[in-house]
Short mmCIF file of C-alpha atoms in Angstrom, two decimals:
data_model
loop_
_atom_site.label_atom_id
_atom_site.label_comp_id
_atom_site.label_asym_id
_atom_site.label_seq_id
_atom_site.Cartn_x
_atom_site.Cartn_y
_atom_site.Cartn_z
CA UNK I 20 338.58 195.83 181.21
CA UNK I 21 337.76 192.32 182.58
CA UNK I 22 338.05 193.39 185.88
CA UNK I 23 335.21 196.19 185.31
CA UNK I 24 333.22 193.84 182.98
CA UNK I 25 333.16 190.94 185.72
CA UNK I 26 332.38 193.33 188.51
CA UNK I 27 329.07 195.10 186.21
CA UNK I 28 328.14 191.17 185.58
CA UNK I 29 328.42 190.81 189.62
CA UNK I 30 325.89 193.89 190.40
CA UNK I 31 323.55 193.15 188.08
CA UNK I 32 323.23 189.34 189.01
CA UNK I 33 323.05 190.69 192.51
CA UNK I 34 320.46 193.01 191.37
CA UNK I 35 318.27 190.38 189.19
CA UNK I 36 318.36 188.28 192.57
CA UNK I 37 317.00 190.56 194.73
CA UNK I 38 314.39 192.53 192.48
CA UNK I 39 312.86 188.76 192.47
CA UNK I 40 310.42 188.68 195.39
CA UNK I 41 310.42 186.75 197.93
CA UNK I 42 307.70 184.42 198.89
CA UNK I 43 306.95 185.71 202.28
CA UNK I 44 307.53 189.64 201.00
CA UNK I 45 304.37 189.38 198.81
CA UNK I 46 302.64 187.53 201.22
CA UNK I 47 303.84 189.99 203.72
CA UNK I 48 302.87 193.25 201.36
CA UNK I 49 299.39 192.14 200.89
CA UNK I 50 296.99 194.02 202.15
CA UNK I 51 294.07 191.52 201.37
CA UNK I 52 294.07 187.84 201.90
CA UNK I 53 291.40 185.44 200.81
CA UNK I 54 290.37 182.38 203.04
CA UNK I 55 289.59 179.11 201.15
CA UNK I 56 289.09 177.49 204.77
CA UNK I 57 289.98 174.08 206.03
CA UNK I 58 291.02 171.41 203.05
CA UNK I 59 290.61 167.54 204.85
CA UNK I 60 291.18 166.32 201.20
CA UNK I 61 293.98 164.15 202.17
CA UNK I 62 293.15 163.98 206.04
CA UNK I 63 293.02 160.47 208.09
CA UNK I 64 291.78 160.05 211.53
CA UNK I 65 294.03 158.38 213.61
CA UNK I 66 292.10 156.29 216.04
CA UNK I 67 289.08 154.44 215.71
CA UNK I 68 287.79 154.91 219.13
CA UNK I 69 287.43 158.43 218.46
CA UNK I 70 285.67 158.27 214.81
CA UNK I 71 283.02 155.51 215.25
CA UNK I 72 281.24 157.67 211.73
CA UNK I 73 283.61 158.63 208.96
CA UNK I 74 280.66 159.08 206.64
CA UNK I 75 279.11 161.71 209.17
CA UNK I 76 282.42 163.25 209.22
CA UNK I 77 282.81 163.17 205.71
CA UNK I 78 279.28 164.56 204.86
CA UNK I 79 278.72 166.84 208.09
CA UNK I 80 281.70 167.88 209.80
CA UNK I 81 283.91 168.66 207.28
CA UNK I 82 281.30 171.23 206.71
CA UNK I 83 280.80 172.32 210.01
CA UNK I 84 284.42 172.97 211.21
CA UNK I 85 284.37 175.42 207.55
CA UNK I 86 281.81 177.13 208.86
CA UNK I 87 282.86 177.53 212.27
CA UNK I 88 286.02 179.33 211.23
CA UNK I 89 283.54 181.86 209.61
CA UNK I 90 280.61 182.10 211.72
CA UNK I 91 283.12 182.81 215.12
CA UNK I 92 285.32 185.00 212.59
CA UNK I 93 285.98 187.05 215.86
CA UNK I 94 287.55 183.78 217.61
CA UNK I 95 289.12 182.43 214.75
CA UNK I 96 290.42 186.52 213.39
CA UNK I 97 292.00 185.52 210.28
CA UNK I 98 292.53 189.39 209.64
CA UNK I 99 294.18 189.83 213.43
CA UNK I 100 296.55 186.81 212.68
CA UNK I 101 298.23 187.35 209.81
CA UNK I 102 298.16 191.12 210.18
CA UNK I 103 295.69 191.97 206.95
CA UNK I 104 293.23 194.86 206.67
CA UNK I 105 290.77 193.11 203.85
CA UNK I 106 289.51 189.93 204.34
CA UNK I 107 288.04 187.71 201.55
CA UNK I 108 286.36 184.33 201.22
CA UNK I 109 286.81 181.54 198.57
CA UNK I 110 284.87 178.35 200.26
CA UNK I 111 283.78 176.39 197.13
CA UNK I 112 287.10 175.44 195.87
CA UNK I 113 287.61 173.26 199.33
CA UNK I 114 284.02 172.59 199.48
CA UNK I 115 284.33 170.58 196.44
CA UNK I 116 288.27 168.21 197.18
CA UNK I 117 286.63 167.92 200.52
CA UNK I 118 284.31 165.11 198.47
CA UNK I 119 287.25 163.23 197.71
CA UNK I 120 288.26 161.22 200.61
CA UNK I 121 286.89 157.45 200.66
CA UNK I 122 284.83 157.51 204.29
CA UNK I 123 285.51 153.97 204.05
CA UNK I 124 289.61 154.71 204.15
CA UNK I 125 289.78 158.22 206.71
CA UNK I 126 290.00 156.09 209.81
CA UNK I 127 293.35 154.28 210.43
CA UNK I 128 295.35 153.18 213.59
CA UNK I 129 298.96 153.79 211.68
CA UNK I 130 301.00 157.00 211.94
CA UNK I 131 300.30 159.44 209.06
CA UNK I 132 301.80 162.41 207.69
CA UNK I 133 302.17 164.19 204.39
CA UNK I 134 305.37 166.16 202.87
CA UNK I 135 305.56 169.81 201.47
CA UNK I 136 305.51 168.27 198.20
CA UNK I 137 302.17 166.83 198.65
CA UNK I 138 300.74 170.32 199.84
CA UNK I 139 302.03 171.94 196.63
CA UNK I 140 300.76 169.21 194.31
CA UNK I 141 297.05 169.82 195.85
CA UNK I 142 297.38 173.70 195.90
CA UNK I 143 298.02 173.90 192.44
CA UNK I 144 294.47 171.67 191.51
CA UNK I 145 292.43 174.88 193.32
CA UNK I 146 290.57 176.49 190.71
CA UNK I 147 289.08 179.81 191.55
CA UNK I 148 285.61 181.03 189.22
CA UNK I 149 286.03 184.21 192.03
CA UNK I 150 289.31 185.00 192.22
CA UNK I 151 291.94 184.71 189.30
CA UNK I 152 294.62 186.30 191.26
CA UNK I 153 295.69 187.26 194.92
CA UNK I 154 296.91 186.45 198.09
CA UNK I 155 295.16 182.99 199.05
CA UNK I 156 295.27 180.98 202.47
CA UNK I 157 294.19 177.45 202.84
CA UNK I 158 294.88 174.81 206.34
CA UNK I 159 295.57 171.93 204.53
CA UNK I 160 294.39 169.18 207.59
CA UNK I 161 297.10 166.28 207.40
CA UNK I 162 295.46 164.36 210.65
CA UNK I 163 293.29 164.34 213.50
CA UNK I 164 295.06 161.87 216.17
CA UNK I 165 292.78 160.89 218.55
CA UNK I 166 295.44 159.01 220.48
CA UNK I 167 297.63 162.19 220.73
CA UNK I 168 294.61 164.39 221.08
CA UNK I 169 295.85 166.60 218.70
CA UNK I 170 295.04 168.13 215.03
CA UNK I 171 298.02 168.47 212.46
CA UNK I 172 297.83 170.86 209.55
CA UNK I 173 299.55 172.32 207.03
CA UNK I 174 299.03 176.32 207.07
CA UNK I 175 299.73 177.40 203.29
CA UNK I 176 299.94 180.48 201.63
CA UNK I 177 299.81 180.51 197.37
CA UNK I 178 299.31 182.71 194.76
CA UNK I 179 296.06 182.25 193.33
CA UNK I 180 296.93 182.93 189.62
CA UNK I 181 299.98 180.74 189.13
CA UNK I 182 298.93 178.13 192.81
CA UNK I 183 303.01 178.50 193.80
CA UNK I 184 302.80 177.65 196.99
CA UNK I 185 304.91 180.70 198.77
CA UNK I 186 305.04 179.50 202.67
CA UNK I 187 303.79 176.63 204.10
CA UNK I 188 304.46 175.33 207.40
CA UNK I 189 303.22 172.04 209.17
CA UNK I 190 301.67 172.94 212.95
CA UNK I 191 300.07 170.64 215.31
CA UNK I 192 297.35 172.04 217.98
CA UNK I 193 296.08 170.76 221.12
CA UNK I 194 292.33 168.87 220.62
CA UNK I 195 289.55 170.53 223.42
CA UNK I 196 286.01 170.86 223.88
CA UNK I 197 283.05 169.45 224.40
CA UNK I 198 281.49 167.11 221.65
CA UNK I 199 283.19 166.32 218.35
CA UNK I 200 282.96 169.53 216.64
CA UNK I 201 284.35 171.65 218.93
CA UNK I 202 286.74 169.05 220.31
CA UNK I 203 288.70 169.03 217.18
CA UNK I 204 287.92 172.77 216.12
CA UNK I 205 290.11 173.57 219.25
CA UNK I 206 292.87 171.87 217.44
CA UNK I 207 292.64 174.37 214.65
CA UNK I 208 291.83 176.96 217.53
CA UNK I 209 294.92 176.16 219.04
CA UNK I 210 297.21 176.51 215.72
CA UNK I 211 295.49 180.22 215.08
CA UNK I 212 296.58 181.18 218.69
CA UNK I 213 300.55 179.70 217.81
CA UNK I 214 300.44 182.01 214.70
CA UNK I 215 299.04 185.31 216.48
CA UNK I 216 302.83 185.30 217.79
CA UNK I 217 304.61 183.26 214.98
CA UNK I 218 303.61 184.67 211.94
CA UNK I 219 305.63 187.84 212.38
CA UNK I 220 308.79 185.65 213.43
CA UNK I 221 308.12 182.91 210.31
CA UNK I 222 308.05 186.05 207.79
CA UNK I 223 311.29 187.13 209.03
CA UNK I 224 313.20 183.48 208.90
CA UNK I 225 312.57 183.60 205.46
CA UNK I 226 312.84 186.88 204.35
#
């Protein structure tokens, strides 16, 4: 009798366990995502000689390199990427923590990084008047190193109703192009070309 109640105990903890879903499974089984675009709320710029204007790249490019990722949606095919028939847009949410950063502190010459804990703390500030529940995607933008010629960012799927964070993974992308915006924009470039082959292969790791 304890034999038989121990084993029923066994199947339906291994049951419970695996009716829970996985992170990348309902990231994986959703057939919409929605973009809330590139979040530089906790970005430095490594490198002086390369940002001689953190308040024009506070106020003006932090914009632009959102908009780029929507206005060349063909070159930067968030749909084609990540293998998702509907696309959807949530911009404000960024729009707004990408006022944060002090201009007069984004420029350093030390090493930087942030931790997965620091990408969950600021995922779980968004605020959506759109969307109250979903699929969303965000780049959370850790550095652009001038020295290394290279952006670093965090790319971060949540849900949008409870902001669990349910994959995140740090890449780093080579910087190209001519004049600042697109010089750094190939960074991000870069990163959406890793995950055209990736994605598939980072589902299954942690499936």
């Amino acid at each position: 009798m304890k034999i038989a109640l121990s084993i029923s105990f066994l199947l339906l903890a291994f049951t419970a366990i695996h009716a829970q879903p996985f992170g990348d499974k309902r990231v994986a089984d959703s057939e919409t995502i929605v973009w809330y675009g590139l979040d530089f709320s906790a970005v430095k710029l490594i490198g002086s000689e390369g940002f001689s204007d953190p308040y024009d790249i506070k106020n003006r490019f932090f914009r632009a390199w959102n908009r780029l990722i929507i206005d060349e949606a063909d070159k930067y095919n968030i749909k084609k990427t990540f293998r998702k028939n509907v696309l959807e847009y949530e911009t404000t949410v960024v729009e707004e923590r990408n006022k944060l950063p002090n201009e007069n502190e984004l420029v350093t010459e030390n090493d930087y990084s942030i931790k997965e804990e620091d990408v969950k703390k600021i995922v779980k500030q968004y605020k959506s008047e759109k969307f109250k529940e979903g699929i969303g995607l965000v780049y959370i933008i850790e550095s652009f190193n001038k020295r290394a010629s290279s952006g670093h960012m965090w790319v971060t799927f949540f849900d949008i109703a409870s902001g669990e964070v349910l994959l995140t993974r740090r890449y780093s992308g080579d910087a190209r192009g001519f004049g600042l915006r697109n010089y750094w924009a190939g960074s991000v470039y870069e990163v959406f070309k890793q995950l055209e082959s990736d994605y598939g292969k980072w589902l299954k790791k942690n499936n």
